[in-house]
mmCIF file of C-alpha atoms in Angstrom:
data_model
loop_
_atom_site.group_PDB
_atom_site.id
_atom_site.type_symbol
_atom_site.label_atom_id
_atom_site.label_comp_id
_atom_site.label_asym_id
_atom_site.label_seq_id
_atom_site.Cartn_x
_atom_site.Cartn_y
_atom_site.Cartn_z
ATOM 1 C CA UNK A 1033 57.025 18.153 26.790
ATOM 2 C CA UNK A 1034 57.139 15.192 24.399
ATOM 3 C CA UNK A 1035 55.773 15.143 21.416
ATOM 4 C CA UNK A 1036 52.970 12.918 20.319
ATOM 5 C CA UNK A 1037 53.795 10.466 17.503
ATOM 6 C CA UNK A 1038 51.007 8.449 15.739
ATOM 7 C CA UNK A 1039 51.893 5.466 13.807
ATOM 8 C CA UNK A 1040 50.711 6.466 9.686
ATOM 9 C CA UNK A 1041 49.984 2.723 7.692
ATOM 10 C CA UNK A 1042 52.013 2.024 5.485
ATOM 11 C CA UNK A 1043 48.944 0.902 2.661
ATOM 12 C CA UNK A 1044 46.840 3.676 1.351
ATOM 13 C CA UNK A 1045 43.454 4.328 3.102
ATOM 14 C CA UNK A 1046 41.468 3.056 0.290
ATOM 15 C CA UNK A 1047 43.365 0.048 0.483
ATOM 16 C CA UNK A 1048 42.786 -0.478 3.859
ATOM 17 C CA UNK A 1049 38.851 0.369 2.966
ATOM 18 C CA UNK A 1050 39.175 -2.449 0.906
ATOM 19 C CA UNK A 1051 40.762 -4.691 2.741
ATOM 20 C CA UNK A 1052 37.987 -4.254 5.738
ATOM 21 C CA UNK A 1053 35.447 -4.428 3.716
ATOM 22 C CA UNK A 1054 36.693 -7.767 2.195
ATOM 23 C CA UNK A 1055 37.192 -9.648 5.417
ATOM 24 C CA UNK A 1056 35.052 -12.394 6.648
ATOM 25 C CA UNK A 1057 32.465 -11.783 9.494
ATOM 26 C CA UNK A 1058 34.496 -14.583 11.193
ATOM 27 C CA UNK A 1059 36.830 -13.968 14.185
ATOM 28 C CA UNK A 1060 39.589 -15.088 12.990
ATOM 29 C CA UNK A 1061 41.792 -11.813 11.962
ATOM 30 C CA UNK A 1062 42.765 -11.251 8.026
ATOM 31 C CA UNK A 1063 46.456 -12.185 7.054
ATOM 32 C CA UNK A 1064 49.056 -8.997 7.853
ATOM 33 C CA UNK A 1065 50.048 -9.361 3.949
ATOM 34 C CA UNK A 1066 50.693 -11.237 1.210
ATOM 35 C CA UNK A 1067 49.163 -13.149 -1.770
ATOM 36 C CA UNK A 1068 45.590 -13.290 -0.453
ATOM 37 C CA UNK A 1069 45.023 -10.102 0.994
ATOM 38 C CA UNK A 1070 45.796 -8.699 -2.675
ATOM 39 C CA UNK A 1071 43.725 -10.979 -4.302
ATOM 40 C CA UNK A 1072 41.211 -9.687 -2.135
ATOM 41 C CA UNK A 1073 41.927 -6.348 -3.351
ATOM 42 C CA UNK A 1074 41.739 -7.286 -6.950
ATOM 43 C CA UNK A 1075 38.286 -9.208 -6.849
ATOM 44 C CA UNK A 1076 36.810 -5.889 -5.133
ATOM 45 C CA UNK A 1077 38.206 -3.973 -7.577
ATOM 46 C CA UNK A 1078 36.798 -6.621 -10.178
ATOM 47 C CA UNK A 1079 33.320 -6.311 -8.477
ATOM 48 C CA UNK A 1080 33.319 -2.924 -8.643
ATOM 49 C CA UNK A 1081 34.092 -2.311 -11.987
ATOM 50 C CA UNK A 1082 31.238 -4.627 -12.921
ATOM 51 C CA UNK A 1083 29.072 -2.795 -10.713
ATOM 52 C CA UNK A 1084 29.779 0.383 -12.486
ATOM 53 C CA UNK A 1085 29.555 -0.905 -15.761
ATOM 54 C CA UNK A 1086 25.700 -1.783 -15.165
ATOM 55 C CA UNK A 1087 22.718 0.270 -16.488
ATOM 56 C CA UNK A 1088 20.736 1.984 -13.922
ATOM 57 C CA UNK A 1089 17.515 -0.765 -14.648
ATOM 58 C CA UNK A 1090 20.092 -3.186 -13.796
ATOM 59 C CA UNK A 1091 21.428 -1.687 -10.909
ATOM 60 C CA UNK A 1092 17.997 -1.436 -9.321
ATOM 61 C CA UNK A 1093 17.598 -5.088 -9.627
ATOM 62 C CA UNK A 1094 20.580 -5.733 -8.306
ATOM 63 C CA UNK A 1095 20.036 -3.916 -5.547
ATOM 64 C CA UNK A 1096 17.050 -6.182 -4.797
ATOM 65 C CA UNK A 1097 18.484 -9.408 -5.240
ATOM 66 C CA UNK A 1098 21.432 -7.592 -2.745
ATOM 67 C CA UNK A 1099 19.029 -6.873 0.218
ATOM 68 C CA UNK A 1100 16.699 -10.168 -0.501
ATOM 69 C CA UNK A 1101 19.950 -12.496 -0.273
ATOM 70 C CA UNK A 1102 21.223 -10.444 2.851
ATOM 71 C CA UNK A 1103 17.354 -10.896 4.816
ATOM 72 C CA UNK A 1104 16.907 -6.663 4.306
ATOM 73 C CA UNK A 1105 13.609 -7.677 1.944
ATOM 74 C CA UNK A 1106 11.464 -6.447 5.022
ATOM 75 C CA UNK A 1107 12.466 -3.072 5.785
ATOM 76 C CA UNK A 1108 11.513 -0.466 3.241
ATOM 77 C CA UNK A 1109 14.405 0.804 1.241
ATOM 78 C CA UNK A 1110 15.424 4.790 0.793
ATOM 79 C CA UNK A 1111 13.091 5.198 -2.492
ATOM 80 C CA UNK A 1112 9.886 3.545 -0.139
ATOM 81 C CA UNK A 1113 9.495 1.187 -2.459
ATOM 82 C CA UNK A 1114 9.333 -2.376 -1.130
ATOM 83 C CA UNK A 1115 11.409 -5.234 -2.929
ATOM 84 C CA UNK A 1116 9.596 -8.121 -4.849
ATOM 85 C CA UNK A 1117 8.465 -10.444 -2.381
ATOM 86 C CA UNK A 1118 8.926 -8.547 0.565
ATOM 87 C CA UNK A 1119 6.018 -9.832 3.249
ATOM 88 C CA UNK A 1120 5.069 -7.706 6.393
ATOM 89 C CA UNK A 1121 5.699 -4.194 6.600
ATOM 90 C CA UNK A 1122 3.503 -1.054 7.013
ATOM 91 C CA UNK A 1123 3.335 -0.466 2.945
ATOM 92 C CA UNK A 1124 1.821 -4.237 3.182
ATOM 93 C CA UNK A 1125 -0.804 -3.728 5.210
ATOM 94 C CA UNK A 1126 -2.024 -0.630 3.738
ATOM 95 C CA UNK A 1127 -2.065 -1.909 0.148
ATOM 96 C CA UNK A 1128 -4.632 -4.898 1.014
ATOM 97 C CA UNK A 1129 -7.722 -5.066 -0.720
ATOM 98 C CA UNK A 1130 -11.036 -3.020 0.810
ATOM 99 C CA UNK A 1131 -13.301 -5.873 -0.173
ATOM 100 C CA UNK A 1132 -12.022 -7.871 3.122
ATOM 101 C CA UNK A 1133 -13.714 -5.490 4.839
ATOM 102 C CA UNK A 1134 -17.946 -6.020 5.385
ATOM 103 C CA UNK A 1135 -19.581 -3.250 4.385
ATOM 104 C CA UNK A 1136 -21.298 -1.590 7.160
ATOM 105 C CA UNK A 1137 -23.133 1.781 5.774
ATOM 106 C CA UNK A 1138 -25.187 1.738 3.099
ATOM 107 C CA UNK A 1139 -27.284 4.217 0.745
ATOM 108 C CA UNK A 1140 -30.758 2.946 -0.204
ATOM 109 C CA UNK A 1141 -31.167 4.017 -3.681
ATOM 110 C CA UNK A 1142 -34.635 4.205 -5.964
ATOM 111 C CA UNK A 1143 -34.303 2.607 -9.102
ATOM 112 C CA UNK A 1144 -38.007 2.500 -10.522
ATOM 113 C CA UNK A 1145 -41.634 2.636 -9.302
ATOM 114 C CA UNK A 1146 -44.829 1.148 -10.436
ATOM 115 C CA UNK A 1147 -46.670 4.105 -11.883
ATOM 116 C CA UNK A 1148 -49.690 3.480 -10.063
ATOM 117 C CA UNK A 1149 -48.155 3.180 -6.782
ATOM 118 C CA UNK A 1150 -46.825 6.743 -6.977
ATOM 119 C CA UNK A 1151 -48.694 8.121 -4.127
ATOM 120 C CA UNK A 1152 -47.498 5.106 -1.915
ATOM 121 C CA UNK A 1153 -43.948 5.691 -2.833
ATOM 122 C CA UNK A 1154 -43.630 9.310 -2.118
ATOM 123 C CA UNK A 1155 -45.984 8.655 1.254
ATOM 124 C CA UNK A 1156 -42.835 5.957 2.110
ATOM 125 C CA UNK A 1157 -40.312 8.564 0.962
ATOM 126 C CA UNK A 1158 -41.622 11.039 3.754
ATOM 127 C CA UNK A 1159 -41.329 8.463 6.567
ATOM 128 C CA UNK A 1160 -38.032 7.900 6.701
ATOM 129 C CA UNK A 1161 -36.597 11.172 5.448
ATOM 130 C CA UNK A 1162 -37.713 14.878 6.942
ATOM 131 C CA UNK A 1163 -38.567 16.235 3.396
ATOM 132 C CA UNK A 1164 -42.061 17.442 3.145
ATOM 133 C CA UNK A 1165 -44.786 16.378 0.346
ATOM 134 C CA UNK A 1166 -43.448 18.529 -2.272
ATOM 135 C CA UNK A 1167 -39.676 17.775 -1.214
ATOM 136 C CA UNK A 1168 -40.870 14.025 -1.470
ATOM 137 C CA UNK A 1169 -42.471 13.956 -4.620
ATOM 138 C CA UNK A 1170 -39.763 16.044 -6.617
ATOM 139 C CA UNK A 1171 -37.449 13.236 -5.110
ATOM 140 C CA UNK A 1172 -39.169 10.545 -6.318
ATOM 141 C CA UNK A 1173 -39.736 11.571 -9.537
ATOM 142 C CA UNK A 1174 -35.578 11.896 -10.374
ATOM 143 C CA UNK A 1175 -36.078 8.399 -10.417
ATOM 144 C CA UNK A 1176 -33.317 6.566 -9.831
ATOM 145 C CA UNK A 1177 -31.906 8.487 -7.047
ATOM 146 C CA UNK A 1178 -30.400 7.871 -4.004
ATOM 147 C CA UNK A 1179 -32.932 8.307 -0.964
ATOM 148 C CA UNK A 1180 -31.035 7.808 1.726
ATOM 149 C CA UNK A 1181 -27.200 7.498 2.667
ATOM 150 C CA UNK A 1182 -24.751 5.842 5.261
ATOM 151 C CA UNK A 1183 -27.389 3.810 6.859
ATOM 152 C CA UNK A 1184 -27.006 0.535 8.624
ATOM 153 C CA UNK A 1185 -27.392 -2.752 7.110
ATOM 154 C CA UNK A 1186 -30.479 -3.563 9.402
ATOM 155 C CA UNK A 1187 -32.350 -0.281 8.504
ATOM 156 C CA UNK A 1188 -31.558 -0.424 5.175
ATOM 157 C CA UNK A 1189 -32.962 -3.636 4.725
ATOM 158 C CA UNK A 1190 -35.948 -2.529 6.543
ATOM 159 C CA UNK A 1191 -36.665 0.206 4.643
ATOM 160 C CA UNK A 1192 -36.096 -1.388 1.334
ATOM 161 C CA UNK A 1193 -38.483 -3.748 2.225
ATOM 162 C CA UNK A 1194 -41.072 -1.753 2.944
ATOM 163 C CA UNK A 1195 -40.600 0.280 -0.345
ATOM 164 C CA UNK A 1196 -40.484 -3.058 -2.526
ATOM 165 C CA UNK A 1197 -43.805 -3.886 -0.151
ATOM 166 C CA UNK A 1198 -45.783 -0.438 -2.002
ATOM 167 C CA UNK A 1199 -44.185 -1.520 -5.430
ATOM 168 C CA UNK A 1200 -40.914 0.402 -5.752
ATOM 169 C CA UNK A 1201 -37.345 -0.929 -6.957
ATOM 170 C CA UNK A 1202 -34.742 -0.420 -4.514
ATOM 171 C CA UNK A 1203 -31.204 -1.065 -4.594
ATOM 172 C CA UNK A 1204 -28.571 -1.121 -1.658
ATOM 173 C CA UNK A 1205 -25.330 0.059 -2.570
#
């Protein structure tokens, strides 16, 4: 049975490492030898070295110059952290600011209340909320408070309407 024979380089692996690494995306095959291919080498080498020699801060921005100049500014990196810049993205989206949003719930709260129209008030109170007279009045007389929560726009309005109407002071929040 004959043995099986594979063909060992003659550069080191890291060589050859470097070599790959240093070639151009083009189709055109690097030169079998020579004066360039070691120049290659030695500007890797050169890079490297520089690389190493940075401080971590300056590694990290290096980093995201790296990925903006290659087009990798929209994916999110290992840390989850995007780079400067970097439109698009789930971390994007979720960052946006709430006030784009139209508020749709709303508490109705009682800021003040003519003292004479105390009675009025606390009748008011009661017709919107299940709390009985007592309930109503203890309410109402925490003054401000807030009466009622996560309503709609339209029945908050109504409601604060009809409080301002028996000389209350209502706020929507």
């Amino acid at each position: 049975m004959p043995l099986l024979t594979t063909k060992i380089p003659t550069r080191p692996p890291i060589r050859l490492l470097l070599l790959s690494a240093a070639r151009p995306l083009s189709s055109t095959p690097a030169p079998a030898g020579g004066a360039s291919s070691d120049a290659q080498a030695q500007k890797l080498e050169r890079i490297a070295d520089e690389l190493l020699s940075l401080t971590k801060a300056e590694r990290d921005d290096y980093s995201i110059l790296f990925r903006l100049k290659l087009g990798l500014n929209q994916w999110i990196p290992a840390g989850g952290v995007l780079a400067p810049g970097a439109v698009g993205g789930p971390v994007a989206e979720a960052t946006k600011p709430a006030e784009e949003k139209e508020k749709t719930a709303f508490d109705i709260k009682l800021e003040k209340f003519d003292a004479a129209s105390k009675i009025k008030v606390i009748k008011e109170v009661r017709t919107f909320t299940d709390l009985g007279l007592k309930e109503a009045k203890e309410l109402v007389e925490k003054t401000p408070v807030v009466l009622k929560k996560g309503v709609t726009k339209e029945e908050a309005e109504a409601i604060s309407a009809k409080l301002k109407e028996v000389g209350a002071t209502v706020v929507l929040e």
